[in-house]
Coordinates of C-alpha atoms and ligand atoms in Angstrom, one line a residue:
Chain N
M11 CA -225.2 51.5 148.6
K12 CA -222.2 50.7 146.3
G13 CA -219.5 48.3 147.5
I14 CA -216.9 51.1 147.2
V15 CA -218.5 52.8 150.2
F16 CA -218.5 49.6 152.2
N17 CA -214.8 49.1 151.4
L18 CA -214.0 52.7 152.4
L19 CA -215.9 52.1 155.6
E20 CA -213.9 48.9 156.3
E21 CA -210.7 50.9 155.7
F22 CA -212.0 53.7 158.0
I23 CA -212.9 51.4 160.9
T24 CA -209.7 49.4 160.6
S25 CA -207.6 52.5 160.6
M26 CA -209.5 53.7 163.6
L27 CA -210.0 50.5 165.7
G28 CA -207.9 47.9 164.1
E29 CA -208.6 44.8 162.1
E30 CA -209.6 42.7 165.0
K31 CA -212.3 45.2 166.1
Y32 CA -213.6 45.4 162.5
E33 CA -214.0 41.6 162.3
E34 CA -215.7 41.7 165.6
I35 CA -218.1 44.4 164.5
V36 CA -219.0 42.7 161.2
A37 CA -219.4 39.4 162.9
G38 CA -221.9 40.9 165.4
C39 CA -224.0 42.6 162.7
D40 CA -226.0 39.7 161.2
L41 CA -225.6 41.3 157.8
K42 CA -227.9 40.4 154.9
T43 CA -224.9 40.2 152.7
K44 CA -222.9 37.0 153.3
E45 CA -220.1 37.4 150.7
P46 CA -217.4 40.0 150.9
F47 CA -218.2 43.5 149.5
V48 CA -216.6 44.4 146.2
G49 CA -216.4 48.0 144.8
P50 CA -218.8 47.5 141.8
G51 CA -221.3 45.5 143.8
T52 CA -224.5 46.9 145.3
Y53 CA -225.6 46.1 148.8
P54 CA -228.5 46.9 151.1
D55 CA -228.3 50.3 152.9
E56 CA -229.3 48.5 156.1
D57 CA -226.0 46.6 156.1
L58 CA -224.1 49.9 155.9
F59 CA -226.1 51.4 158.7
A60 CA -225.8 48.2 160.8
I61 CA -222.0 48.3 160.6
V62 CA -221.9 52.1 161.3
G63 CA -224.3 51.5 164.3
K64 CA -222.2 48.7 165.7
T65 CA -219.1 50.8 165.3
V66 CA -220.6 53.6 167.2
A67 CA -221.7 51.2 169.9
V68 CA -218.4 49.5 170.2
S69 CA -216.2 52.7 170.1
G70 CA -218.4 55.0 172.0
I71 CA -218.0 57.7 169.4
A72 CA -221.2 59.8 168.7
L73 CA -222.9 58.9 165.4
P74 CA -222.6 62.4 163.9
D75 CA -218.9 62.5 164.7
A76 CA -218.4 59.1 163.2
L77 CA -220.1 60.1 160.0
R78 CA -218.2 63.3 159.8
G79 CA -215.0 61.4 160.3
F80 CA -216.0 58.9 157.7
G81 CA -216.7 61.7 155.2
R82 CA -213.4 63.4 155.8
F83 CA -211.7 60.0 155.5
C84 CA -213.5 59.3 152.2
F85 CA -212.8 62.4 150.3
P86 CA -209.1 62.2 149.6
R87 CA -209.5 58.5 148.7
L88 CA -212.4 59.3 146.2
A89 CA -210.2 62.1 144.8
E90 CA -207.3 59.7 144.4
K91 CA -209.6 57.2 142.7
F92 CA -211.2 59.8 140.4
P93 CA -208.6 62.5 139.9
V94 CA -210.2 64.2 136.9
F95 CA -213.0 65.6 139.0
V96 CA -210.7 67.4 141.4
T97 CA -207.9 68.5 139.1
A98 CA -210.5 70.2 136.9
H99 CA -210.8 72.9 139.5
N100 CA -208.3 74.8 141.8
H101 CA -210.8 76.1 144.3
P102 CA -213.4 74.3 146.4
K103 CA -216.3 76.4 145.3
P104 CA -216.5 75.5 141.6
F105 CA -215.6 71.9 142.6
L106 CA -218.5 71.7 145.0
K107 CA -220.8 73.1 142.3
S108 CA -219.7 70.3 140.0
V109 CA -220.8 67.5 142.3
E110 CA -224.4 67.6 141.2
T111 CA -223.9 68.4 137.5
V112 CA -220.7 66.5 136.7
I113 CA -219.4 64.1 139.4
H114 CA -222.5 62.3 140.5
V115 CA -223.6 62.2 136.8
E116 CA -220.4 60.4 135.9
V117 CA -220.7 58.2 138.9
K118 CA -224.1 57.2 137.7
K119 CA -222.6 56.1 134.4
L120 CA -220.0 53.9 136.1
Y121 CA -222.6 52.5 138.6
P122 CA -226.0 52.7 137.0
D123 CA -227.7 51.3 140.1
A124 CA -226.1 53.9 142.4
V125 CA -228.7 56.0 144.3
L126 CA -227.2 59.5 144.5
P127 CA -228.3 62.5 146.5
S128 CA -229.4 65.7 144.9
F129 CA -228.0 69.1 145.4
T130 CA -229.1 72.7 144.6
Y131 CA -227.0 75.7 144.8
D132 CA -227.2 79.5 145.4
N133 CA -224.4 81.9 144.8
P134 CA -224.9 84.9 147.3
A135 CA -221.3 86.2 147.0
P136 CA -218.0 85.3 145.3
D137 CA -216.6 83.8 148.5
R138 CA -219.8 82.1 149.5
L139 CA -222.0 79.2 148.4
I140 CA -225.3 77.9 149.5
M141 CA -225.6 74.1 149.0
R142 CA -228.8 72.2 149.7
Y143 CA -228.8 68.4 150.1
S144 CA -231.7 66.1 150.0
S145 CA -231.7 62.3 150.2
K146 CA -233.8 59.5 151.8
R147 CA -230.6 58.5 153.6
R148 CA -230.4 61.8 155.4
L149 CA -226.6 61.7 155.6
C150 CA -225.9 65.4 156.2
H151 CA -223.2 64.6 158.7
L152 CA -221.4 62.5 156.1
M153 CA -221.7 65.5 153.8
E154 CA -220.1 67.8 156.4
G155 CA -217.2 65.5 156.6
L156 CA -216.9 65.4 152.8
I157 CA -216.9 69.2 152.8
D158 CA -214.1 69.3 155.4
G159 CA -212.2 66.8 153.2
V160 CA -212.7 69.2 150.3
A161 CA -211.3 72.1 152.3
E162 CA -208.3 70.1 153.3
Y163 CA -207.7 68.9 149.8
Y164 CA -207.8 72.4 148.3
K165 CA -206.1 73.8 151.3
T166 CA -208.8 76.4 151.6
P167 CA -210.7 76.7 154.8
I168 CA -214.5 76.3 154.5
R169 CA -216.7 77.6 157.2
R170 CA -220.1 75.9 157.2
R171 CA -223.3 76.9 158.9
Q172 CA -226.3 74.6 158.6
T173 CA -229.6 76.5 158.4
K174 CA -232.0 73.6 157.7
C175 CA -231.7 69.9 158.4
L176 CA -233.6 66.8 157.2
L177 CA -233.0 65.2 160.7
E178 CA -234.9 68.1 162.3
G179 CA -238.0 67.9 160.1
G180 CA -236.7 70.0 157.2
N181 CA -237.4 68.9 153.6
E182 CA -233.7 69.4 152.9
C183 CA -230.4 70.3 154.5
E184 CA -229.1 73.7 153.8
F185 CA -225.5 74.8 154.2
E186 CA -224.1 78.3 154.0
L187 CA -220.5 77.9 153.0
S188 CA -217.9 80.6 153.1
F189 CA -214.4 80.2 151.7
G190 CA -211.0 81.4 152.7
Chain B
M16 CA -205.6 35.3 166.9
K17 CA -203.8 37.7 164.6
E18 CA -203.0 34.9 162.2
E19 CA -206.6 33.8 162.2
I20 CA -207.7 37.2 161.2
L21 CA -205.1 37.4 158.5
E22 CA -206.2 34.1 157.3
K23 CA -209.8 35.3 157.2
K24 CA -208.8 38.5 155.4
L25 CA -206.8 36.5 152.8
E26 CA -209.7 34.2 152.2
R27 CA -212.0 37.2 151.8
E28 CA -209.7 38.8 149.3
R29 CA -209.6 35.6 147.3
Q30 CA -213.4 35.5 147.3
K31 CA -213.4 39.2 146.2
V32 CA -211.1 38.4 143.3
N33 CA -213.4 35.5 142.2
I34 CA -216.5 37.8 142.5
L35 CA -214.8 40.5 140.5
E36 CA -213.6 38.1 137.9
K37 CA -217.2 36.8 137.5
M38 CA -218.5 40.4 137.4
I39 CA -216.0 41.2 134.6
E40 CA -217.0 38.1 132.7
D41 CA -220.7 38.9 133.1
R42 CA -220.1 42.5 132.0
T43 CA -218.0 41.4 129.0
R44 CA -220.7 39.0 127.9
E45 CA -223.3 41.7 128.4
L46 CA -221.2 44.1 126.4
Y47 CA -220.8 41.5 123.6
I48 CA -224.5 40.9 123.5
V49 CA -225.2 44.7 123.4
N50 CA -222.6 45.2 120.7
E51 CA -224.0 42.3 118.7
Y52 CA -227.5 43.6 119.1
L53 CA -226.4 47.1 117.8
Q54 CA -224.4 45.5 115.0
N55 CA -227.4 43.5 114.0
I56 CA -229.6 46.5 114.0
N57 CA -226.9 48.3 112.0
N58 CA -226.7 45.6 109.4
S59 CA -230.3 44.8 109.1
M60 CA -231.2 48.4 108.4
A61 CA -232.4 49.0 104.9
D62 CA -231.1 52.5 105.1
T63 CA -227.4 53.2 104.9
L64 CA -225.7 54.3 108.0
I65 CA -222.3 55.9 108.0
V66 CA -220.6 57.1 111.2
V67 CA -218.1 59.8 110.8
N68 CA -215.3 61.0 113.1
P69 CA -215.1 64.6 114.2
D70 CA -212.3 65.0 111.6
G71 CA -214.6 64.0 108.8
T72 CA -213.1 60.5 108.3
I73 CA -215.4 57.5 108.1
R74 CA -215.5 55.5 111.3
S75 CA -217.9 52.8 110.3
A76 CA -220.6 51.9 107.8
N77 CA -223.4 49.4 107.9
R78 CA -224.0 46.7 105.3
A79 CA -226.6 48.7 103.4
A80 CA -224.0 51.5 103.0
L81 CA -221.3 49.1 101.8
N82 CA -223.7 47.5 99.3
M83 CA -224.8 50.9 98.0
L84 CA -221.3 52.3 97.7
G85 CA -219.5 49.2 96.6
Y86 CA -216.6 49.5 99.1
T87 CA -215.5 47.1 101.8
E88 CA -215.6 48.4 105.3
D89 CA -211.8 48.4 105.4
E90 CA -211.6 50.5 102.2
L91 CA -214.1 52.9 103.6
R92 CA -212.7 53.3 107.1
G93 CA -210.6 56.5 107.3
K94 CA -211.8 57.8 104.0
D95 CA -212.9 61.4 103.9
I96 CA -216.7 61.4 103.9
E97 CA -216.8 64.6 101.8
T98 CA -215.5 62.7 98.8
L99 CA -218.5 60.4 98.8
F100 CA -221.3 63.0 98.5
E101 CA -221.6 65.5 95.8
K102 CA -222.7 68.4 97.9
G103 CA -220.6 67.3 100.9
V104 CA -221.8 66.4 104.3
G105 CA -220.7 69.5 106.1
T106 CA -218.5 67.8 108.6
G107 CA -215.1 69.3 109.5
P108 CA -214.8 71.9 112.3
S109 CA -216.9 74.6 110.7
G110 CA -219.6 72.1 109.7
F111 CA -220.0 70.7 113.2
G112 CA -220.2 74.1 114.7
R113 CA -222.9 75.3 112.3
Q114 CA -225.3 72.4 112.2
D115 CA -225.1 71.0 115.7
S116 CA -228.3 69.0 115.6
A117 CA -229.9 67.4 112.5
A118 CA -230.0 68.3 108.9
R119 CA -231.5 66.8 105.7
S120 CA -230.6 67.5 102.1
E121 CA -230.9 65.9 98.7
T122 CA -227.6 65.1 97.1
T123 CA -225.9 62.5 95.0
C124 CA -223.4 59.9 96.3
V125 CA -220.6 58.5 94.2
T126 CA -220.0 54.7 94.3
K127 CA -216.6 53.0 94.0
A128 CA -217.5 52.3 90.4
G129 CA -218.2 56.0 89.8
R130 CA -221.9 55.7 89.5
N131 CA -224.1 58.5 90.9
I132 CA -227.0 57.6 93.1
P133 CA -229.5 60.3 94.2
V134 CA -230.0 60.2 98.0
I135 CA -231.6 62.0 100.8
L136 CA -228.9 62.6 103.3
S137 CA -229.7 63.0 107.0
R138 CA -226.9 63.9 109.2
S139 CA -227.0 64.4 112.9
T140 CA -224.2 65.2 115.3
M141 CA -223.3 62.7 117.9
K142 CA -222.3 64.2 121.3
D143 CA -221.5 62.9 124.7
L144 CA -223.3 64.0 127.8
D145 CA -221.1 67.1 128.2
G146 CA -221.8 68.2 124.6
A147 CA -218.5 67.2 123.2
V148 CA -218.8 66.2 119.6
L149 CA -218.1 62.5 119.0
G150 CA -218.9 62.5 115.3
V151 CA -221.6 62.6 112.8
V152 CA -224.2 60.0 112.0
C153 CA -225.1 60.0 108.4
L154 CA -228.2 58.3 107.0
A155 CA -228.3 58.1 103.2
L156 CA -231.7 57.0 101.6
D157 CA -231.4 55.8 98.0
I158 CA -234.1 57.7 96.1
S159 CA -233.3 56.5 92.6
E160 CA -236.7 54.7 92.4
R161 CA -238.5 57.6 93.7
K162 CA -236.7 59.9 91.2
K163 CA -237.8 57.5 88.4
T164 CA -241.4 57.6 89.6
E165 CA -241.2 61.3 89.9
E166 CA -239.9 61.6 86.4
K167 CA -242.7 59.3 85.1
L168 CA -245.2 61.3 86.9
R169 CA -243.8 64.5 85.5
K170 CA -243.9 63.1 82.0
A171 CA -247.5 61.9 82.4
Y172 CA -248.4 65.3 83.8
D173 CA -246.7 67.1 80.9
E174 CA -248.7 64.9 78.5
I175 CA -251.9 65.6 80.2
K176 CA -251.0 69.2 80.2
A177 CA -250.3 69.2 76.5
T178 CA -253.5 67.3 75.7
Q179 CA -255.4 69.8 77.9
D180 CA -253.7 72.7 76.1
A181 CA -254.5 71.1 72.7
S182 CA -258.2 70.5 73.6
L183 CA -258.4 74.0 75.0
S184 CA -257.1 75.5 71.7
I185 CA -259.5 73.2 69.8
M186 CA -262.3 74.5 72.0
E187 CA -261.2 78.0 71.3
D188 CA -261.2 77.3 67.6
M189 CA -264.6 75.8 67.9
E190 CA -265.8 78.8 69.7
I191 CA -264.5 81.1 67.0
Q192 CA -266.2 78.9 64.3
R193 CA -269.4 78.9 66.3
K194 CA -269.4 82.6 66.5
K195 CA -268.7 82.9 62.8
L196 CA -271.5 80.5 62.1
E197 CA -273.8 82.4 64.4
A198 CA -273.0 85.6 62.5
T199 CA -273.6 83.8 59.2
V200 CA -276.9 82.4 60.4
R201 CA -277.9 85.9 61.6
E202 CA -276.9 87.3 58.2
K203 CA -278.8 84.6 56.5
D204 CA -281.8 85.1 58.7
A205 CA -281.7 88.8 57.9
L206 CA -281.3 88.0 54.2
M207 CA -284.2 85.5 54.4
S208 CA -286.6 87.9 56.0
Q209 CA -285.5 90.5 53.4
V210 CA -286.2 87.9 50.6
E211 CA -289.5 86.9 52.3
R212 CA -290.6 90.5 52.5
A213 CA -289.6 91.1 48.9
N214 CA -291.5 88.0 47.9
K215 CA -294.5 89.0 49.8
E216 CA -294.4 92.5 48.3
L217 CA -294.0 91.0 44.9
Q218 CA -296.9 88.7 45.4
D219 CA -299.2 91.4 46.7
F220 CA -298.1 93.6 43.8
A221 CA -298.7 90.9 41.3
Y222 CA -302.1 90.3 42.7
I223 CA -303.2 93.9 42.9
V224 CA -301.9 94.7 39.4
S225 CA -303.5 91.7 37.9
H226 CA -306.7 92.4 39.6
D227 CA -306.7 96.0 38.6
L228 CA -305.8 95.1 35.0
K229 CA -308.7 92.7 34.7
A230 CA -311.5 95.3 34.6
P231 CA -310.1 97.5 31.8
L232 CA -309.1 94.4 29.9
R233 CA -312.6 93.0 30.2
A234 CA -313.9 96.4 28.9
I235 CA -311.5 96.2 25.9
G236 CA -312.7 92.7 25.2
T237 CA -316.4 93.6 25.4
I238 CA -316.0 96.8 23.3
S239 CA -314.0 94.9 20.7
S240 CA -316.7 92.2 20.4
W241 CA -319.3 94.9 20.1
I242 CA -317.3 96.5 17.3
A243 CA -316.9 93.2 15.6
E244 CA -320.6 92.6 15.8
D245 CA -321.9 96.1 15.1
Y246 CA -319.4 97.1 12.4
K247 CA -318.9 93.7 10.7
D248 CA -320.4 95.0 7.4
K249 CA -318.5 98.3 7.5
L250 CA -315.2 96.7 8.0
D251 CA -313.2 95.2 5.2
D252 CA -311.4 91.9 5.4
A253 CA -308.2 93.4 6.7
G254 CA -310.1 95.3 9.4
R255 CA -312.1 92.2 10.4
E256 CA -308.8 90.2 10.5
Q257 CA -307.1 92.8 12.8
L258 CA -310.1 92.9 15.1
F259 CA -310.0 89.1 15.4
V260 CA -306.3 89.3 16.3
L261 CA -307.2 92.0 18.9
L262 CA -309.8 89.8 20.4
Q263 CA -307.5 86.8 20.5
R264 CA -304.7 88.9 22.1
T265 CA -307.1 90.3 24.7
K266 CA -308.1 86.7 25.6
R267 CA -304.4 85.8 25.9
M268 CA -303.8 88.8 28.0
H269 CA -306.8 87.7 30.2
D270 CA -305.4 84.2 30.5
M271 CA -302.0 85.5 31.5
I272 CA -303.4 87.8 34.2
E273 CA -305.5 84.9 35.4
G274 CA -302.3 82.8 35.5
I275 CA -300.5 85.5 37.5
L276 CA -303.4 85.6 39.9
Q277 CA -303.3 81.8 40.3
Y278 CA -299.6 81.9 40.8
S279 CA -299.7 84.6 43.4
R280 CA -302.5 82.8 45.1
V281 CA -300.2 79.8 45.8
G282 CA -298.2 81.8 48.2
R283 CA -301.0 84.1 49.5
I284 CA -303.8 81.7 50.1
K285 CA -303.1 78.7 52.2
G286 CA -305.7 75.9 52.2
T287 CA -306.1 73.4 55.0
P288 CA -304.0 70.3 54.4
E289 CA -305.8 66.9 54.7
T290 CA -304.9 63.3 54.1
I291 CA -305.5 62.9 50.4
D292 CA -305.6 59.7 48.4
T293 CA -303.5 60.7 45.4
G294 CA -304.8 57.8 43.3
K295 CA -308.3 59.2 43.6
V296 CA -307.1 62.7 42.7
A297 CA -305.6 61.3 39.5
E298 CA -308.9 59.5 38.7
Q299 CA -310.9 62.7 39.2
V300 CA -308.4 64.6 37.0
R301 CA -308.7 62.0 34.2
E302 CA -312.5 62.3 34.3
A303 CA -312.6 66.0 34.4
L304 CA -310.2 66.4 31.4
S305 CA -312.3 65.3 28.5
S306 CA -309.4 63.8 26.6
P307 CA -309.5 62.9 22.9
A308 CA -310.4 59.4 22.0
N309 CA -306.9 58.5 20.8
M310 CA -305.4 59.5 24.3
Q311 CA -305.1 56.9 27.0
I312 CA -304.4 57.9 30.6
K313 CA -303.1 55.0 32.8
I314 CA -303.0 55.3 36.5
H315 CA -300.6 52.8 38.1
A316 CA -301.7 51.6 41.5
P317 CA -300.8 51.8 44.3
M318 CA -300.8 55.6 44.8
P319 CA -300.2 56.8 48.4
A320 CA -302.3 58.9 50.6
I321 CA -300.4 62.1 51.5
F322 CA -301.1 65.0 53.8
I323 CA -301.5 68.1 51.6
D324 CA -303.9 70.9 50.6
P325 CA -306.4 69.1 48.3
V326 CA -306.7 72.1 45.9
Q327 CA -302.9 72.1 45.4
I328 CA -302.4 68.4 44.8
N329 CA -305.2 68.6 42.3
Q330 CA -303.6 71.6 40.6
I331 CA -300.3 69.7 40.3
I332 CA -301.7 66.5 38.8
Q333 CA -304.1 68.3 36.6
N334 CA -301.5 70.7 35.2
L335 CA -299.0 67.9 34.4
I336 CA -301.6 65.6 32.7
S337 CA -303.2 68.4 30.7
N338 CA -299.8 69.5 29.5
A339 CA -299.1 66.0 28.3
I340 CA -302.4 65.9 26.5
K341 CA -302.0 69.4 25.1
Y342 CA -298.6 68.8 23.5
M343 CA -299.3 65.2 22.4
D344 CA -298.1 64.6 18.8
K345 CA -298.6 60.9 18.5
P346 CA -301.7 59.2 17.0
E347 CA -301.8 56.8 20.0
G348 CA -301.2 59.1 23.0
L349 CA -300.3 57.5 26.3
V350 CA -300.0 59.2 29.6
E351 CA -299.0 57.2 32.7
V352 CA -299.3 58.4 36.3
G353 CA -297.6 56.6 39.2
C354 CA -295.6 56.9 42.3
R355 CA -292.7 55.1 44.1
D356 CA -291.4 55.1 47.6
A357 CA -288.1 57.1 47.7
G358 CA -287.4 56.9 51.4
E359 CA -288.3 60.1 53.1
F360 CA -290.2 61.2 50.0
W361 CA -292.9 59.9 47.7
E362 CA -291.7 60.3 44.1
F363 CA -294.6 60.8 41.6
Y364 CA -294.3 60.7 37.9
V365 CA -296.4 61.8 34.9
K366 CA -295.0 60.1 31.8
D367 CA -296.0 60.7 28.2
N368 CA -295.0 59.5 24.8
G369 CA -295.2 63.0 23.3
P370 CA -292.6 65.1 21.5
G371 CA -290.1 65.3 24.3
I372 CA -288.1 68.3 25.4
E373 CA -284.5 69.3 24.5
E374 CA -282.2 69.1 27.5
K375 CA -281.3 72.8 27.3
H376 CA -284.9 73.6 28.0
F377 CA -285.2 71.5 31.2
E378 CA -284.9 74.5 33.4
R379 CA -286.6 77.1 31.2
I380 CA -290.0 75.3 31.1
F381 CA -290.5 75.9 34.8
Q382 CA -290.0 79.7 34.4
I383 CA -292.9 82.1 34.3
F384 CA -294.5 82.8 30.8
Q385 CA -292.0 80.5 29.0
T386 CA -293.4 78.4 26.3
L387 CA -291.3 76.5 23.9
K388 CA -293.6 77.2 20.9
A389 CA -294.7 80.6 19.5
R390 CA -297.9 81.6 21.2
D391 CA -299.7 82.1 17.9
E392 CA -298.8 78.6 16.9
F393 CA -299.8 77.1 20.2
E394 CA -302.1 78.8 22.7
S395 CA -300.6 78.6 26.2
T396 CA -299.8 81.1 28.9
G397 CA -296.8 79.0 30.1
I398 CA -297.7 79.5 33.7
G399 CA -298.9 76.0 34.6
L400 CA -295.5 74.5 35.3
T401 CA -294.4 77.6 37.2
I402 CA -297.4 77.1 39.5
V403 CA -296.6 73.4 39.8
K404 CA -293.0 74.1 40.8
K405 CA -294.1 76.7 43.3
I406 CA -296.6 74.4 45.0
I407 CA -294.1 71.5 45.2
E408 CA -291.2 73.6 46.5
Q409 CA -293.4 75.1 49.1
S410 CA -294.4 71.6 50.2
G411 CA -290.7 70.8 50.6
G412 CA -290.4 68.7 47.5
R413 CA -288.7 69.0 44.1
V414 CA -289.8 68.8 40.5
W415 CA -287.8 68.1 37.4
V416 CA -288.2 66.6 33.9
E417 CA -286.5 63.7 32.2
S418 CA -286.9 63.6 28.5
E419 CA -285.6 62.5 25.1
V420 CA -286.6 64.4 22.0
G421 CA -289.1 62.3 20.1
N422 CA -289.7 59.8 22.8
G423 CA -291.7 61.7 25.3
S424 CA -291.1 63.3 28.7
T425 CA -291.4 62.2 32.3
F426 CA -292.2 64.8 34.9
K427 CA -291.2 63.7 38.3
F428 CA -291.9 65.4 41.6
T429 CA -291.3 64.5 45.3
I430 CA -293.5 65.2 48.3
P431 CA -292.1 64.6 51.8
K432 CA -293.7 61.8 53.7
G433 CA -293.9 63.9 56.9
T434 CA -297.4 64.1 58.1
T435 CA -297.2 67.9 58.4
P436 CA -295.7 69.4 55.3
P437 CA -294.1 72.8 55.8
T438 CA -296.8 74.6 53.9
S439 CA -299.5 73.3 56.2
L440 CA -299.7 76.3 58.5
P441 CA -303.1 76.9 60.0
P442 CA -305.2 79.3 57.9
L443 CA -305.1 82.9 59.2
Ligands
HEM528 C1 -214.6 62.7 143.5 C2 -215.7 63.1 144.1 C3 -216.9 62.2 144.4 C4 -217.2 61.0 144.0 C5 -216.4 60.1 143.0 C6 -218.4 60.6 144.7 C7 -219.1 59.3 144.5 C8 -220.1 58.9 145.3 C9 -220.6 57.5 145.3 C10 -220.1 56.4 144.5 C11 -221.6 57.5 146.2 C12 -222.4 56.3 146.6 C13 -223.8 56.2 146.0 C14 -224.5 54.8 146.1 O1 -223.8 53.9 146.4 O2 -225.7 54.8 145.9 C15 -221.7 58.8 146.7 C16 -222.7 59.1 147.7 C17 -222.7 60.4 148.3 N1 -222.0 61.5 147.9 FE1 -220.5 61.6 146.6 N2 -218.9 61.6 145.4 C18 -218.0 62.6 145.3 C19 -218.0 63.8 146.0 C20 -218.9 64.2 146.9 C21 -219.0 65.5 147.5 C22 -217.9 66.6 147.4 C23 -220.1 65.5 148.3 C24 -220.7 66.6 149.2 C25 -220.2 67.7 149.4 C26 -220.8 64.2 148.1 C27 -221.9 63.8 148.8 C28 -222.4 62.5 148.8 C29 -223.3 62.1 149.7 C30 -224.0 62.9 150.9 C31 -223.6 60.7 149.4 C32 -224.4 59.7 150.2 C33 -225.6 59.2 149.5 C34 -226.9 59.8 149.9 O3 -226.8 60.8 150.7 O4 -227.9 59.4 149.4 N3 -220.0 63.5 147.2 N4 -220.8 59.7 146.2

């Protein structure tokens, strides 16, 4: 996972539990990475999961909620860092459709060693979107949070209903999204 | 506690800055190496590479391109690419739209010095991942050498073609000539067989007529001699004289008919050729002709053996020698017979020291019934040489005379050395 995600996570935990708690969590993780995380760096996924796991343990927040919260926390910050992706659209639907074909493609150019998820789409109605996610990391809760972040950013409510899940033995996570 | 954490955070940020600086340096070096690598490829390329901006101005050119065009990179940068190539590159908004992938064309590029170089121009549009046009990459391949070779090849081909055309027309001419010749040969063959038929008819006619004439002539001769015998007392001198002339003329007539018969026999009757010693034949002739005492006949050895009808060679030699004896006017007559090797032929001669023959008669003496002296003055049918000529010519040879009036004559004739002379057809 790229350093940018680790830094966002640090920001997220600090904002939630304070700097002291964050230092405590990191100190108790026995991370493989000894040096500080920097945005362009690439670090083991285990380190990320260790920090998340420790945070959940320390705070008592459920893991899905923690990931959702993290996703929702991330999105406006990603949007701020890469404004072209979000300003190109004025509605969440076309924006979400551009994640697979444009955004993550550009991310890959910036960070060639990034390991990005893959998405497929279906377009059942103008105000609806079916978005399927697959990744070894199985971070569908993070995705939910990101979608919530998108809804907030575009000030357009998105109702989401998960019909398939990687965590429940599915080969992908399927979300039926309806806008407005 | 708080200060401690702050201290820790600060230290971490410092470390981050160091890491990032190093990352930037590494990345910069990497970029430099990649750029150098690309630059190297660009400049080591034998082909010319020109990169054009979307607006048609030149963005960069490799070393090969600069060498070919004679510009420096600074001079070239920003120049309109369309001015470099005769047929244009097809950049500009419409050009990009139409040919979005790759295209190749043959054109000419104009160097700074104004020289024209034939090139194959490949152009391909350079796009980013979203399909936005970044420019055009042009590759110009100098084909002057190839053009020269093509020109040489074309010339060589033209030459070959011309030669081929010429030989074709020669062959056509030859074919026409051949056809003409064939036609001529056919005509000649037709003519020959006509002549042969006519000859044959003539020979047969001559034979039949002569044969039929002989019987009544013999009767005239017999009756005349009876009259001369039985009525010699009743006839006066003039009558007896006339009867003598009649008998003489009858004999001459008989001899002439005999001559015609002999002559026609030469063509009609074909003996079997054998290898004959011509020296021996001459000896036999000398003995057979009881020549007067003042006549000497010399035979000069060596005389060759030839393949011929024995009767015919005998006829030739006998005729020529007896003619020499017959016309001899010198008290010491000399006849010489001999032969020399004349390549494909044997050339025989019969030489005498007799009266000689005027040149104007050289041809005439070989014609039938031609004698040079009046018959009453000199008894001769004049058919002997005609027969000689006929035999020799049928054998593929030639006969002629060389003479000086008063100094004698030399009759010469040739016989081909070939073992099988043309006359030697098997007897029917
Ligand atoms: C400005 C918009 C976005 C940017 C710049 C961005 C960039 C990134 C980056 C850098 C990563 C880390 C990959 C790695 O380190 O290997 C990532 C991961 C991820 N992104 Fe995005 N992203 C954007 C929007 C979204 C949106 C809208 C969604 C979903 C609705 C999404 C879903 C995910 C997920 C689920 C992952 C986790 C990796 C995984 O599941 O394997 N992203 N993204």
